[in-house]
Coordinates of C-alpha atoms and ligand atoms in Angstrom, one line a residue:
X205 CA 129.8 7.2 -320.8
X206 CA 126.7 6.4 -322.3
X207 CA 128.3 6.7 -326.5
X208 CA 129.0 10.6 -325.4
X209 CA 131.6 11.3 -323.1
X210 CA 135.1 9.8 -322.4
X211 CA 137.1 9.2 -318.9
X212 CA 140.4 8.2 -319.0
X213 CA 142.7 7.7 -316.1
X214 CA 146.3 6.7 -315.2
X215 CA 146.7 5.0 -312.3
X216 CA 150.2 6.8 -310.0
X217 CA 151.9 5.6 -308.2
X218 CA 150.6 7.4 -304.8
X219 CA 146.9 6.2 -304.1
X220 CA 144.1 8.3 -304.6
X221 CA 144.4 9.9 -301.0
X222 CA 146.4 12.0 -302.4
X223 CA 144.1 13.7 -304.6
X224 CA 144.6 13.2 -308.9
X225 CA 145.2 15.5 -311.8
X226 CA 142.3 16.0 -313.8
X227 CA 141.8 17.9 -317.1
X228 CA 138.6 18.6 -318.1
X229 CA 137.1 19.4 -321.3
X230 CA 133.7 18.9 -323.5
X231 CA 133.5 17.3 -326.7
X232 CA 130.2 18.5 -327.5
X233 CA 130.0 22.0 -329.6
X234 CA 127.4 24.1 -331.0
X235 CA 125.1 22.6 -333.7
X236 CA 121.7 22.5 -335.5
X237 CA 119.5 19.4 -334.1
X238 CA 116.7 17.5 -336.1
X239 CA 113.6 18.4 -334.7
X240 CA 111.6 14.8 -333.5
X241 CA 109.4 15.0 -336.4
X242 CA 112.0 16.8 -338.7
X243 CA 110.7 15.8 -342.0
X244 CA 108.5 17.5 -344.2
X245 CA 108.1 18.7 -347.8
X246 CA 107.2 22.2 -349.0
X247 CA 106.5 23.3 -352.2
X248 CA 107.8 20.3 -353.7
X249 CA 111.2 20.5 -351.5
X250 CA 112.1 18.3 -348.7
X251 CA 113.2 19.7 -345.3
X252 CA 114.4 18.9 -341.8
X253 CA 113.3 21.3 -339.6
X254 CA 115.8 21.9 -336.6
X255 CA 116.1 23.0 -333.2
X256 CA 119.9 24.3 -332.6
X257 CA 122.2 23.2 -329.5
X258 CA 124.4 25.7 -327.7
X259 CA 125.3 29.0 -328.5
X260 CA 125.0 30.2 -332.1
X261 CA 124.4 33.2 -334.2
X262 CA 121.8 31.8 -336.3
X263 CA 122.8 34.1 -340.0
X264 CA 126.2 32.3 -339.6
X265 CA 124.6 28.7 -340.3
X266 CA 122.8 29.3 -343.6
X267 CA 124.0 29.1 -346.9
X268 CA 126.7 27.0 -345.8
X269 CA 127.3 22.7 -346.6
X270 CA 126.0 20.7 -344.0
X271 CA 126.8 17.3 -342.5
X272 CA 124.7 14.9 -340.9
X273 CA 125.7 12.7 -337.8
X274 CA 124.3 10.8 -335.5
X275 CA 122.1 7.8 -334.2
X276 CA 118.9 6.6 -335.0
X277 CA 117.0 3.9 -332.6
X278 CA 114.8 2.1 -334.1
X279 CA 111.5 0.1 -332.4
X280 CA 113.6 -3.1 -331.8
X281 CA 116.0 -1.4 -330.4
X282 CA 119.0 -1.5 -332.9
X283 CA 120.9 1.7 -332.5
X284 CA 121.8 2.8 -336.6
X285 CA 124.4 5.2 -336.8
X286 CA 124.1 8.1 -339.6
X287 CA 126.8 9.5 -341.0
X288 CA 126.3 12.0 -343.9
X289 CA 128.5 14.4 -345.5
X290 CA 131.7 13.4 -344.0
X291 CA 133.1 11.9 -346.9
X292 CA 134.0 13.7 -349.8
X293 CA 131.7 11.6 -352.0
X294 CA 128.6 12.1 -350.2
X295 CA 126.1 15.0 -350.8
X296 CA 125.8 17.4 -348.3
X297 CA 123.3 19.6 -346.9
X298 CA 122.1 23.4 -347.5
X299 CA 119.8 26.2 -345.3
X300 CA 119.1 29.1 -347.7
X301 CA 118.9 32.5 -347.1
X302 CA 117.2 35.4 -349.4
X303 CA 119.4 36.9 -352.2
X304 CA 120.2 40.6 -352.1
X305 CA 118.0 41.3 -354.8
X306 CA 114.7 40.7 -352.4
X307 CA 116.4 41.5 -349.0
X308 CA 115.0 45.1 -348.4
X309 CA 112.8 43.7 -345.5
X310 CA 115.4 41.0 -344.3
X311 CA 118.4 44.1 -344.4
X312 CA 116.3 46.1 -342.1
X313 CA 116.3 43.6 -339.3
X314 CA 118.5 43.6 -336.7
X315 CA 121.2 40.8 -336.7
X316 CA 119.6 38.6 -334.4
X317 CA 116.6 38.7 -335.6
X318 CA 116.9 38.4 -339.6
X319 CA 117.3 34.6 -339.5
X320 CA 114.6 33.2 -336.7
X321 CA 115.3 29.6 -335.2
X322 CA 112.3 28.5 -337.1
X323 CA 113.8 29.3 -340.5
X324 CA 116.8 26.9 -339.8
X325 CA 115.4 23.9 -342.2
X326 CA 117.5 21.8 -343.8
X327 CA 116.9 21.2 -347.6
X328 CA 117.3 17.4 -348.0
X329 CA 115.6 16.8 -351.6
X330 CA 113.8 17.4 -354.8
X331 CA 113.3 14.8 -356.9
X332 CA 109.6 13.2 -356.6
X333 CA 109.3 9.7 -356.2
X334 CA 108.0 8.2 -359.5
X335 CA 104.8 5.7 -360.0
X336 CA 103.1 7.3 -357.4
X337 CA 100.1 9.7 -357.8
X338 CA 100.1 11.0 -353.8
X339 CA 101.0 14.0 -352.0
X340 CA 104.3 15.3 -350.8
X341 CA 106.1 12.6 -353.5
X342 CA 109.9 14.4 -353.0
X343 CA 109.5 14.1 -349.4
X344 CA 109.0 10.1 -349.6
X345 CA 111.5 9.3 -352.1
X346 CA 114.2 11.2 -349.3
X347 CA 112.2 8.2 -346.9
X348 CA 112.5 5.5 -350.0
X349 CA 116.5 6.3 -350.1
X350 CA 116.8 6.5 -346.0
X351 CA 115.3 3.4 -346.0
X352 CA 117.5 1.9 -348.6
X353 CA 120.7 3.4 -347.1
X354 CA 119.4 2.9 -343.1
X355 CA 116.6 0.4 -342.8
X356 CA 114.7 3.6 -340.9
X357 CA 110.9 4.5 -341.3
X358 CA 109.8 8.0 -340.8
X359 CA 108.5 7.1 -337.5
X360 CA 111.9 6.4 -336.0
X361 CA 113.0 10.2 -336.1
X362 CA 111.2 10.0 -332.6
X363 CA 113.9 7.9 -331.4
X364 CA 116.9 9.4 -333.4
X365 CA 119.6 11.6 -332.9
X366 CA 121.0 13.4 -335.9
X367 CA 122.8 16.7 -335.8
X368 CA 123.7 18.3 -338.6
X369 CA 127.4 20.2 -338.4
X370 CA 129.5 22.5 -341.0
X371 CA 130.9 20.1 -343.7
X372 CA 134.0 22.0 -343.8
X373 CA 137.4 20.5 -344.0
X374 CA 140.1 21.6 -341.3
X375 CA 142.6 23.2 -343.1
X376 CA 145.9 25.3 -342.2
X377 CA 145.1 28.7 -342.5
X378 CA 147.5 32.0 -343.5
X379 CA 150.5 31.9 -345.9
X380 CA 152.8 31.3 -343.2
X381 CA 150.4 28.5 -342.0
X382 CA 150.2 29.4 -338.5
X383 CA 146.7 29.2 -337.5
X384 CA 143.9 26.2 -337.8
X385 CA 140.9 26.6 -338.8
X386 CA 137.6 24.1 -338.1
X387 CA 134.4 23.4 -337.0
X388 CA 134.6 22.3 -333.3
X389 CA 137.4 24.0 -331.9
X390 CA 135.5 24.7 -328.4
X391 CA 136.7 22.9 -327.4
X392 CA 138.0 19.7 -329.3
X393 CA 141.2 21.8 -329.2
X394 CA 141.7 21.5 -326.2
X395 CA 139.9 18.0 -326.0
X396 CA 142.6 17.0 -328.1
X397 CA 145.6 18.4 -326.3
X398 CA 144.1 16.6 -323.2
X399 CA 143.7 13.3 -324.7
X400 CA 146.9 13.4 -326.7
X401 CA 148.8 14.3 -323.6
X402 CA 147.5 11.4 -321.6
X403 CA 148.4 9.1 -323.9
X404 CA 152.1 10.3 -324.7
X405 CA 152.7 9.7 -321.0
X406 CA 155.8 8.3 -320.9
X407 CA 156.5 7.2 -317.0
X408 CA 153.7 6.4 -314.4
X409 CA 152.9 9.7 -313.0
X410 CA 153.3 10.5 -309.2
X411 CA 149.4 11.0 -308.7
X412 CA 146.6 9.3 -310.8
X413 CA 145.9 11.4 -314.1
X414 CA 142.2 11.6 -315.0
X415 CA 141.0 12.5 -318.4
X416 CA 137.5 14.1 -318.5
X417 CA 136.1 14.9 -322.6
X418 CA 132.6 15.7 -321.4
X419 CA 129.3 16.2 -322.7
X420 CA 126.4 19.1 -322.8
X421 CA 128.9 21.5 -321.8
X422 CA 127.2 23.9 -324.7
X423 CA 123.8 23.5 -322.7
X424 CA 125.2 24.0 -319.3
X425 CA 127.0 20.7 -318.5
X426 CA 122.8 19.0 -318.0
X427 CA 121.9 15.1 -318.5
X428 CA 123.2 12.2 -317.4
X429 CA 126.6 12.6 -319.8
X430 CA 127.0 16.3 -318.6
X431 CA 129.5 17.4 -316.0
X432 CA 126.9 18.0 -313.3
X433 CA 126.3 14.6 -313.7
X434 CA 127.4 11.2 -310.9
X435 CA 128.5 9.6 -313.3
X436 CA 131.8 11.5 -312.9
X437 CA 131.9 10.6 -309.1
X438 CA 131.2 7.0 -310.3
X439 CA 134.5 6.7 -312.2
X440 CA 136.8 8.3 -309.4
X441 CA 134.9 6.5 -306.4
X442 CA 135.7 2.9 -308.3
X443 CA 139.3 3.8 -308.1
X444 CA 139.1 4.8 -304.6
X445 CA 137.2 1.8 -303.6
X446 CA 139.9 -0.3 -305.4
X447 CA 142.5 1.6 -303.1
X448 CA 140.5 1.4 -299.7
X449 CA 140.5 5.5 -299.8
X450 CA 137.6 7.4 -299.5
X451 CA 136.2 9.7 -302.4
X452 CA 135.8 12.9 -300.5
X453 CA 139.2 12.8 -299.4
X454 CA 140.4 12.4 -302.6
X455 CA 138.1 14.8 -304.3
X456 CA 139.2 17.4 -301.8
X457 CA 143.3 16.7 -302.9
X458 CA 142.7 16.6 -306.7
X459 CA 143.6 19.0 -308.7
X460 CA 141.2 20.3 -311.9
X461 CA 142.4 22.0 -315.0
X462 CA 139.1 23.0 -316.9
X463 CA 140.9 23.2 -320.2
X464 CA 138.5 25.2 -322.4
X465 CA 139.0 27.5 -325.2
X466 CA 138.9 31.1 -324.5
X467 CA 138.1 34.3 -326.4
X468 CA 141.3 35.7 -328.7
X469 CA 141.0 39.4 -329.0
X470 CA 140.0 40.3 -332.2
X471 CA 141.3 43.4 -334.0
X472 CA 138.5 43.8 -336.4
X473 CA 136.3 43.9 -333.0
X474 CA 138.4 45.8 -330.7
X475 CA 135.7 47.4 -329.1
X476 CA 134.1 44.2 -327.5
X477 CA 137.7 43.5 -325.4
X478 CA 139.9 44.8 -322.6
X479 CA 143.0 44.9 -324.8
X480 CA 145.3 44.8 -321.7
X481 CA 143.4 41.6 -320.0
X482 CA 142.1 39.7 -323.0
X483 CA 144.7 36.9 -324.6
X484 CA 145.8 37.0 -327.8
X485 CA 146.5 34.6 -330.6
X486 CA 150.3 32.9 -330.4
X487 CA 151.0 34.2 -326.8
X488 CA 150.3 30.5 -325.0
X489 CA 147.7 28.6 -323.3
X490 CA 144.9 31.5 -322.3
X491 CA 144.6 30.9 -318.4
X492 CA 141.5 32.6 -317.3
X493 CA 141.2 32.8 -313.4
X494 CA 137.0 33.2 -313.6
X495 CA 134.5 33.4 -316.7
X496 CA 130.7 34.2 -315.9
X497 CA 128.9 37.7 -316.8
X498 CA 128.1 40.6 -315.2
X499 CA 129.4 40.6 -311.8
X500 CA 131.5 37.2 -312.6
X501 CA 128.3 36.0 -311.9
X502 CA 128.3 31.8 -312.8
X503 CA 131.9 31.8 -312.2
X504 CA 134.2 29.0 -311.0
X505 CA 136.9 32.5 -310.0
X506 CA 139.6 30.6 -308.6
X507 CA 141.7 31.5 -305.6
X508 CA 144.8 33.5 -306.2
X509 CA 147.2 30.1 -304.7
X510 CA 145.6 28.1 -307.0
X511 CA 146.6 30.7 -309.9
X512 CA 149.9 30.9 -308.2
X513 CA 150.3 27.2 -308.4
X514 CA 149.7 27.1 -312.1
X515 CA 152.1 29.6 -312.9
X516 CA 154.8 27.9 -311.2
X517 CA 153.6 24.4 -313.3
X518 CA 153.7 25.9 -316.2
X519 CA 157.1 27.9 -315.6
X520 CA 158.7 24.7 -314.9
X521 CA 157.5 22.9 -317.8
X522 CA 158.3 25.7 -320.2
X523 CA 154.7 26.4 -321.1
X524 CA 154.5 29.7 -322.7
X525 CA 150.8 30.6 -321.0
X526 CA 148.8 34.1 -320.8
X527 CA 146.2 35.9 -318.8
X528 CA 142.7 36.5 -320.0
X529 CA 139.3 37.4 -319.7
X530 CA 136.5 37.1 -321.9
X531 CA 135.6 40.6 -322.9
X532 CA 135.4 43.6 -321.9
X533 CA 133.2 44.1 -318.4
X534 CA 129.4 43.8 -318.8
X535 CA 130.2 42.8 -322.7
X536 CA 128.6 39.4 -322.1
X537 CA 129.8 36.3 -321.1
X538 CA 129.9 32.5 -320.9
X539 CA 131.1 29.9 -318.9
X540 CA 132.7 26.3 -318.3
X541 CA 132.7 22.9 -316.3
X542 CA 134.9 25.0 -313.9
X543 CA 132.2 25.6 -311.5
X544 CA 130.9 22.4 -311.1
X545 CA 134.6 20.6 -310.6
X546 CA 134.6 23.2 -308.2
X547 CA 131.3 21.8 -306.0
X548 CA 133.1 18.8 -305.7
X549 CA 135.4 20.4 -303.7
X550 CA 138.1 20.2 -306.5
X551 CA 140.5 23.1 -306.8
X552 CA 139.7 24.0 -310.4
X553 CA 140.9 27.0 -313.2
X554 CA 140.2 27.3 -316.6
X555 CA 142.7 27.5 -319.3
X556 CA 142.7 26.8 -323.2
X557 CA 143.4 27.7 -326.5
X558 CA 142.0 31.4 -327.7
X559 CA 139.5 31.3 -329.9
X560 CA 139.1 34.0 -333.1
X561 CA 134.9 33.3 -334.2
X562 CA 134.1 31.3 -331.2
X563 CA 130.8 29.4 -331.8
X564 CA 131.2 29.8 -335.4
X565 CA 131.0 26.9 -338.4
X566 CA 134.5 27.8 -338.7
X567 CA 136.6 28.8 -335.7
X568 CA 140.3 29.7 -335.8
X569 CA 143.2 29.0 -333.4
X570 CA 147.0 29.2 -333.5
X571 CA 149.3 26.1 -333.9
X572 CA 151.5 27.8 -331.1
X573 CA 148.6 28.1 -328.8
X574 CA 147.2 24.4 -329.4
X575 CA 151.1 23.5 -328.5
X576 CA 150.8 25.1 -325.6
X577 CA 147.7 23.6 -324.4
X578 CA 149.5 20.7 -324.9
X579 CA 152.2 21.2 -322.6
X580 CA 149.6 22.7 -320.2
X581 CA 147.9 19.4 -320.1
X582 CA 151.5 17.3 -319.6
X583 CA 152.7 19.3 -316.9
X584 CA 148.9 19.2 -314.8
X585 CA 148.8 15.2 -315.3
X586 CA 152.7 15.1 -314.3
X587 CA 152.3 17.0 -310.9
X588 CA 154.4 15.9 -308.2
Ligands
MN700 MN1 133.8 25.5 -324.5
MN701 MN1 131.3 27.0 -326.1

């Protein structure tokens, strides 16, 4: 769909009157976007200036390497891809933040606000170009080497796309090497244990297995690559059509599984959880029957039979699964694609992998837990 999202399906061996088995996640995660006109040079430094995507708490981003991806469109319409950072070769990027020395004002700020949006710029250079006697000379030798590397003026940032992302490896984590940690895991982890399950599939499944890895989940599932978009009804209705049944009796059969990560409790934060009703890190696949704030308000809140149906799934399949909900009551919130499988007339629940520093440049998740999700995934595309 459109470069950004993915939709994979097995056809089974009953037609789509039946319903399918769809697992839903979003490949998209929180991140700092160049600004259209991103480039500019202060004080004989070079910047990008940034506007961020998703959720993020902004003092987590700075002083940290960065990596650049993404696409850049030039006037002729060739469609450059950027890739910067990614290999260990290639320079990376930097925000800075105040030392301690001249933090008095900063320390005296309240979390949220000591690092505004605005301060989120990228240092890209800061070495002047040389043999020229004009302004802002760092700034175009970063354009003179873009243009060597990318065949890209300054104008086509108008048309680009480039995102810049933690340039942190994945890496086991703990002696015992039990847990992952990684940029992305909302919800590539369970992305992952989606895709990898429809692939391993072994037999031709009873009903048709649909993969969803969607897009602009982080924003509220918008544009034309997001989950509220057609695009989704597209894909199913083209199977339908090919099997003379019609879409809203399938959609009204299927079966959703919005696999994305939930919150792990956190015993450094115990105070932000429920500690009997929030999952935990190595106890399974986090099923969480509705997400939302306040009064579950934005919430998919599936129906107890289609809890009940999932516990059975999983029991059969030996999917070591838990219960939980994201914080403690009027704590905050969030939500998932849940809700809008849900308007299609889709049964949907969420489940995923618990997440320790959700939203963070470096989130962590258990090995057991990933396994799990997994499973979860097997047993939702294998229902009879
Ligand atoms: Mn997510
Ligand atoms: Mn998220």
């Amino acid at each position: 769909m459109r470069g950004k999202a993915l939709l994979l399906a097995v056809i089974g061996k009953k037609n789509a009157s039946h319903g399918m088995q769809i697992g839903a996640a979003h490949i998209d995660s929180p991140r700092l976007d160049l600004k259209q006109m991103p480039l500019y040079e202060d004080s004989e430094i070079a910047y990008f200036k940034t506007h961020y995507y998703g959720g993020i708490r902004k003092y987590q981003w700075v002083t940290i390497p960065l990596e650049l991806h993404g696409v850049v469109v030039t006037r002729d319409g060739t469609v450059k891809d950027v890739v910067i950072g990614a290999d260990p070769t290639d320079p990376v990027f930097v925000i800075s933040d105040l030392l301690p020395h001249l933090a008095a004002s900063q320390n005296k700020k309240s979390l949220g606000e000591a690092i505004p949006g605005e301060n989120l710029n990228i240092i890209i250079g800061s070495e002047p170009v040389s043999g020229d006697d004009g302004a802002d000379k760092v700034k175009l030798n970063v354009m003179k080497i873009l243009n060597e590397k990318y065949g890209i003026t300054e104008e086509d940032f108008l048309s680009a796309e480039l995102e810049a992302v933690p340039a942190l490896p994945v890496r086991e984590v703990g002696l015992d090497r039990s847990m992952i940690g990684a940029y992305g895991h909302d919800d590539r982890s369970c992305a992952f244990a989606e895709l990898a399950a429809i692939i391993d599939m072994d037999d031709v499944p009873e009903k048709t297995s649909v993969c969803v890895l969607a897009d602009k989940e982080e924003i509220g599932s918008e544009g034309v690559s997001g989950m509220q978009s057609h695009a989704f009804e597209c894909f199913i209705e083209d199977i339908c059509a090919a099997q003379g049944v019609e879409l809203r009796r399938c959609m009204e059969r299927s079966f959703c599984l919005s696999a994305d990560v939930t919150n792990a409790f956190d015993p450094t934060y115990p105070e932000v959880s429920d500690k009997r009703n929030n999952a935990k890190l190595n106890y399974g696949v986090g099923i969480a029957k509705f997400t939302g704030a306040r009064g579950k308000s934005g919430s998919n809140d599936a129906s107890a039979e289609v809890v009940g149906r999932v516990r059975r799934l999983f029991a059969e399949n030996g999917v070591v699964w838990q219960m939980g909900e994201l914080g403690k009551v009027d704590e905050g919130g969030g939500g998932t694609v849940a809700k809008f499988m849900a308007l299609r007339n889709i049964d949907t629940i969420d489940a995923g992998v618990p997440v320790i520093s959700m939203h963070s440049p470096y989130e962590l998740v258990s090995k057991l837990d990933c396994y799990m999700t997994y499973k979860a995934m097997k047993a939702i595309y294998l229902e009879k």
